[in-house]
Structure formats: C-alpha cells, structure tokens
Amino acid sequence: LEFTGEANLISGLFLKGKTNIASPSIERMGESLRVEFGNLDSTGGWSINGNLEGTAKSATITDAITSIAGHDAQGAINLSINELEQTRIDGTLAFDTIDLTSQFAEKETASEVIPNATEVDNIELDMRISANVIKAGSLELGNVAATISAREQNWVFDIGYSEGLGGTIISKI
C-alpha cells in the first residue's frame, strides 16, 4: 500500500491523493474488504493505482489502472459500506481482453462457477465492464459492453452489446 497526498485524521477521516494498492492474493484482499468469492476462482493477484478520495465509509479511485488475476483494465472504482453495513463496489472498467477459460475449466455446470445466493448476501456489486475480447474456451465475444450486479442475494449478468457467433448478442442472465 502506497499513498501520497493529503490526509485529515483528526476530525473525520479524509484522504485525497495518489495511491498504489497491491495484493498477491485476490482471496485475501476479499477477506479484508469483507467479500467472499464463493465458487469463483479467486487465484492470482490484484493491484490498482490511481487518484484516491476517501472517508471512513467510502473510497473512490479514479483514473485507475488495475490488474485482476492478470487481466488489465482502466476506469474508476468506488468502495463503500452501505446502510446495511454491507460492502458495496461499483464502477466502470475497460479491459482489452478477459479470458475466463480457467473459470470454466473442469466445471460441469454454471452453478460451479457462479456463486449461489447465500454467498452474495454480504456484498452489493454494480460494475460496468467493457472489453475488446472476452474468451471462455472456444467461445469468443468482441466489443463487449456488460453489467455485473449482485444485490439482495441475486446475481445479474447483463450483456448490453457484444459481437460473436456470427452476429450481435444481447442478453440478461
């Protein structure tokens, strides 16, 4: 963890400056944020650097450059604690390539990949994702614009637009 900037620690925590945060383990990073990954493959490291503005209950990193298990992205991420004391993560990330092949390797059903409802009761998630390419084994989608949400023990995967299988794909799961 590195931080360069202004900090008010006397009356109401407030931070503003540049930060660089890294963890060799996504799972351990999740534990510190009170996030459980359930069935998701959480191996690999995680890092983010950018402009941080934060208080005791909320932190936003803009102009962010992040790497999640080797997948690099740019965007903005907000992490906060909501009124129910749940972790809330929202933001926008733009990737060049996301390869999900390892998520689906040796899995027979989607339920082995996607966390079940009881595993998402401690998090609220609303991420806008774009990628030039998303791969999952032999399936390849291009120019993807999607949303991944989790709230009230429900996951929503919404593909607003993508190109693949010889046409345009729009879906909500």
mmCIF file of C-alpha atoms in Angstrom:
data_model
loop_
_atom_site.group_PDB
_atom_site.id
_atom_site.type_symbol
_atom_site.label_atom_id
_atom_site.label_comp_id
_atom_site.label_asym_id
_atom_site.label_seq_id
_atom_site.Cartn_x
_atom_site.Cartn_y
_atom_site.Cartn_z
ATOM 1 C CA LEU A 1 0.000 0.000 0.000
ATOM 2 C CA GLU A 2 1.380 3.383 -1.022
ATOM 3 C CA PHE A 3 -0.291 6.785 -0.587
ATOM 4 C CA THR A 4 0.934 10.272 -1.415
ATOM 5 C CA GLY A 5 -1.389 13.180 -0.731
ATOM 6 C CA GLU A 6 -3.448 14.902 1.923
ATOM 7 C CA ALA A 7 -4.927 13.176 4.947
ATOM 8 C CA ASN A 8 -7.129 14.520 7.738
ATOM 9 C CA LEU A 9 -7.022 12.064 10.612
ATOM 10 C CA ILE A 10 -8.165 14.393 13.386
ATOM 11 C CA SER A 11 -11.823 15.210 12.691
ATOM 12 C CA GLY A 12 -13.415 12.755 10.306
ATOM 13 C CA LEU A 13 -11.054 10.683 8.221
ATOM 14 C CA PHE A 14 -10.466 12.100 4.747
ATOM 15 C CA LEU A 15 -7.834 11.113 2.192
ATOM 16 C CA LYS A 16 -7.053 12.697 -1.156
ATOM 17 C CA GLY A 17 -4.058 11.821 -3.305
ATOM 18 C CA LYS A 18 -2.393 9.143 -5.371
ATOM 19 C CA THR A 19 -2.428 5.511 -4.283
ATOM 20 C CA ASN A 20 -0.965 2.187 -5.312
ATOM 21 C CA ILE A 21 -2.504 -0.904 -3.689
ATOM 22 C CA ALA A 22 -1.466 -4.489 -4.433
ATOM 23 C CA SER A 23 -2.145 -7.948 -3.041
ATOM 24 C CA PRO A 24 -0.624 -11.225 -4.213
ATOM 25 C CA SER A 25 -3.940 -12.929 -3.367
ATOM 26 C CA ILE A 26 -7.403 -11.872 -4.556
ATOM 27 C CA GLU A 27 -8.941 -14.048 -1.844
ATOM 28 C CA ARG A 28 -7.015 -12.301 0.965
ATOM 29 C CA MET A 29 -7.879 -8.910 -0.498
ATOM 30 C CA GLY A 30 -11.532 -10.007 -0.462
ATOM 31 C CA GLU A 31 -11.293 -11.010 3.183
ATOM 32 C CA SER A 32 -10.045 -7.543 4.128
ATOM 33 C CA LEU A 33 -12.973 -5.989 2.222
ATOM 34 C CA ARG A 34 -15.460 -8.446 3.777
ATOM 35 C CA VAL A 35 -16.145 -10.057 0.371
ATOM 36 C CA GLU A 36 -16.430 -13.811 -0.120
ATOM 37 C CA PHE A 37 -15.863 -15.180 -3.621
ATOM 38 C CA GLY A 38 -17.672 -18.496 -3.128
ATOM 39 C CA ASN A 39 -17.216 -20.757 -6.171
ATOM 40 C CA LEU A 40 -15.366 -18.144 -8.208
ATOM 41 C CA ASP A 41 -11.733 -18.871 -8.988
ATOM 42 C CA SER A 42 -10.047 -16.202 -6.880
ATOM 43 C CA THR A 43 -6.464 -17.242 -7.541
ATOM 44 C CA GLY A 44 -3.994 -14.661 -8.708
ATOM 45 C CA GLY A 45 -3.061 -11.200 -7.614
ATOM 46 C CA TRP A 46 -4.759 -7.829 -7.679
ATOM 47 C CA SER A 47 -3.432 -4.302 -7.948
ATOM 48 C CA ILE A 48 -4.793 -0.814 -8.536
ATOM 49 C CA ASN A 49 -3.273 2.628 -8.745
ATOM 50 C CA GLY A 50 -4.891 5.984 -9.369
ATOM 51 C CA ASN A 51 -6.335 9.060 -7.688
ATOM 52 C CA LEU A 52 -7.911 8.273 -4.317
ATOM 53 C CA GLU A 53 -10.572 10.234 -2.442
ATOM 54 C CA GLY A 54 -11.854 8.558 0.681
ATOM 55 C CA THR A 55 -13.607 8.793 4.011
ATOM 56 C CA ALA A 56 -14.176 6.231 6.760
ATOM 57 C CA LYS A 57 -17.163 4.749 4.842
ATOM 58 C CA SER A 58 -16.246 5.323 1.182
ATOM 59 C CA ALA A 59 -13.255 5.337 -1.159
ATOM 60 C CA THR A 60 -13.167 6.199 -4.849
ATOM 61 C CA ILE A 61 -10.227 5.595 -7.152
ATOM 62 C CA THR A 62 -10.417 7.456 -10.462
ATOM 63 C CA ASP A 63 -8.042 7.323 -13.413
ATOM 64 C CA ALA A 64 -7.465 3.801 -12.130
ATOM 65 C CA ILE A 65 -5.179 1.262 -13.720
ATOM 66 C CA THR A 66 -5.915 -2.157 -12.288
ATOM 67 C CA SER A 67 -4.848 -5.744 -12.809
ATOM 68 C CA ILE A 68 -7.114 -8.583 -11.675
ATOM 69 C CA ALA A 69 -5.538 -12.045 -11.976
ATOM 70 C CA GLY A 70 -3.520 -10.820 -14.957
ATOM 71 C CA HIS A 71 -6.395 -9.004 -16.689
ATOM 72 C CA ASP A 72 -5.517 -5.305 -17.049
ATOM 73 C CA ALA A 73 -8.161 -2.557 -17.090
ATOM 74 C CA GLN A 74 -8.648 1.181 -16.762
ATOM 75 C CA GLY A 75 -11.541 3.038 -15.158
ATOM 76 C CA ALA A 76 -12.965 4.078 -11.803
ATOM 77 C CA ILE A 77 -13.958 2.058 -8.738
ATOM 78 C CA ASN A 78 -15.933 3.093 -5.667
ATOM 79 C CA LEU A 79 -15.886 1.007 -2.497
ATOM 80 C CA SER A 80 -18.265 1.872 0.311
ATOM 81 C CA ILE A 81 -20.221 0.496 3.251
ATOM 82 C CA ASN A 82 -23.983 0.829 2.721
ATOM 83 C CA GLU A 83 -26.690 1.474 5.305
ATOM 84 C CA LEU A 84 -26.943 -2.294 5.992
ATOM 85 C CA GLU A 85 -23.172 -2.394 6.721
ATOM 86 C CA GLN A 86 -22.597 -4.405 3.536
ATOM 87 C CA THR A 87 -19.656 -3.816 1.242
ATOM 88 C CA ARG A 88 -20.709 -2.028 -1.951
ATOM 89 C CA ILE A 89 -18.462 -1.989 -5.021
ATOM 90 C CA ASP A 90 -19.406 -0.063 -8.123
ATOM 91 C CA GLY A 91 -17.587 1.414 -11.056
ATOM 92 C CA THR A 92 -16.568 1.132 -14.661
ATOM 93 C CA LEU A 93 -13.665 -0.904 -16.020
ATOM 94 C CA ALA A 94 -12.435 -1.178 -19.626
ATOM 95 C CA PHE A 95 -10.392 -4.272 -20.496
ATOM 96 C CA ASP A 96 -8.585 -5.206 -23.660
ATOM 97 C CA THR A 97 -9.018 -8.975 -23.135
ATOM 98 C CA ILE A 98 -10.698 -11.077 -20.457
ATOM 99 C CA ASP A 99 -10.010 -14.804 -20.637
ATOM 100 C CA LEU A 100 -12.454 -16.767 -18.493
ATOM 101 C CA THR A 101 -11.324 -20.182 -19.710
ATOM 102 C CA SER A 102 -9.816 -21.113 -16.327
ATOM 103 C CA GLN A 103 -13.112 -20.204 -14.589
ATOM 104 C CA PHE A 104 -14.920 -22.859 -16.643
ATOM 105 C CA ALA A 105 -12.139 -25.468 -16.846
ATOM 106 C CA GLU A 106 -13.188 -28.816 -15.374
ATOM 107 C CA LYS A 107 -16.593 -27.401 -14.378
ATOM 108 C CA GLU A 108 -19.703 -29.274 -15.474
ATOM 109 C CA THR A 109 -22.399 -26.693 -14.659
ATOM 110 C CA ALA A 110 -22.694 -22.924 -14.382
ATOM 111 C CA SER A 111 -23.506 -23.303 -10.668
ATOM 112 C CA GLU A 112 -19.930 -24.470 -10.126
ATOM 113 C CA VAL A 113 -18.708 -21.120 -11.495
ATOM 114 C CA ILE A 114 -21.308 -18.626 -10.272
ATOM 115 C CA PRO A 115 -21.684 -18.098 -6.510
ATOM 116 C CA ASN A 116 -25.051 -19.121 -5.104
ATOM 117 C CA ALA A 117 -27.391 -16.624 -3.458
ATOM 118 C CA THR A 118 -26.194 -17.244 0.089
ATOM 119 C CA GLU A 119 -22.652 -16.300 -0.961
ATOM 120 C CA VAL A 120 -23.627 -12.795 -2.121
ATOM 121 C CA ASP A 121 -25.634 -11.599 0.882
ATOM 122 C CA ASN A 122 -22.653 -9.641 2.200
ATOM 123 C CA ILE A 123 -21.960 -7.609 -0.947
ATOM 124 C CA GLU A 124 -23.648 -5.189 -3.276
ATOM 125 C CA LEU A 125 -21.958 -5.028 -6.667
ATOM 126 C CA ASP A 126 -22.673 -2.864 -9.715
ATOM 127 C CA MET A 127 -19.858 -2.899 -12.272
ATOM 128 C CA ARG A 128 -19.938 -1.715 -15.875
ATOM 129 C CA ILE A 129 -17.482 -3.760 -17.910
ATOM 130 C CA SER A 130 -16.288 -3.267 -21.454
ATOM 131 C CA ALA A 131 -13.792 -5.434 -23.313
ATOM 132 C CA ASN A 132 -12.458 -5.712 -26.822
ATOM 133 C CA VAL A 133 -12.449 -9.507 -26.379
ATOM 134 C CA ILE A 134 -13.913 -11.927 -23.816
ATOM 135 C CA LYS A 135 -12.929 -15.580 -24.170
ATOM 136 C CA ALA A 136 -14.288 -18.693 -22.485
ATOM 137 C CA GLY A 137 -12.727 -21.750 -24.063
ATOM 138 C CA SER A 138 -13.607 -21.746 -27.757
ATOM 139 C CA LEU A 139 -16.280 -19.027 -27.308
ATOM 140 C CA GLU A 140 -15.036 -15.547 -28.156
ATOM 141 C CA LEU A 141 -17.057 -12.319 -27.939
ATOM 142 C CA GLY A 142 -15.895 -8.952 -29.242
ATOM 143 C CA ASN A 143 -16.746 -5.331 -28.423
ATOM 144 C CA VAL A 144 -18.485 -6.324 -25.197
ATOM 145 C CA ALA A 145 -20.452 -3.893 -23.039
ATOM 146 C CA ALA A 146 -21.822 -5.594 -19.918
ATOM 147 C CA THR A 147 -23.010 -5.097 -16.358
ATOM 148 C CA ILE A 148 -22.398 -7.429 -13.438
ATOM 149 C CA SER A 149 -24.622 -6.827 -10.409
ATOM 150 C CA ALA A 150 -25.173 -8.552 -7.098
ATOM 151 C CA ARG A 151 -27.717 -7.423 -4.554
ATOM 152 C CA GLU A 152 -30.341 -8.917 -2.309
ATOM 153 C CA GLN A 153 -28.866 -12.398 -2.878
ATOM 154 C CA ASN A 154 -29.215 -12.202 -6.684
ATOM 155 C CA TRP A 155 -26.617 -12.073 -9.466
ATOM 156 C CA VAL A 156 -27.430 -10.317 -12.752
ATOM 157 C CA PHE A 157 -25.193 -10.603 -15.821
ATOM 158 C CA ASP A 158 -26.406 -8.199 -18.478
ATOM 159 C CA ILE A 159 -24.710 -8.049 -21.878
ATOM 160 C CA GLY A 160 -25.899 -4.793 -23.412
ATOM 161 C CA TYR A 161 -23.979 -5.467 -26.612
ATOM 162 C CA SER A 162 -21.431 -7.898 -27.963
ATOM 163 C CA GLU A 163 -20.371 -9.429 -31.232
ATOM 164 C CA GLY A 164 -19.965 -13.181 -31.575
ATOM 165 C CA LEU A 165 -21.181 -16.376 -33.156
ATOM 166 C CA GLY A 166 -21.566 -14.522 -36.461
ATOM 167 C CA GLY A 167 -23.882 -11.807 -35.145
ATOM 168 C CA THR A 168 -24.832 -9.482 -32.307
ATOM 169 C CA ILE A 169 -25.536 -10.842 -28.814
ATOM 170 C CA ILE A 170 -27.652 -9.066 -26.194
ATOM 171 C CA SER A 171 -28.674 -10.980 -23.074
ATOM 172 C CA LYS A 172 -29.626 -10.879 -19.415
ATOM 173 C CA ILE A 173 -28.921 -13.805 -17.115
#
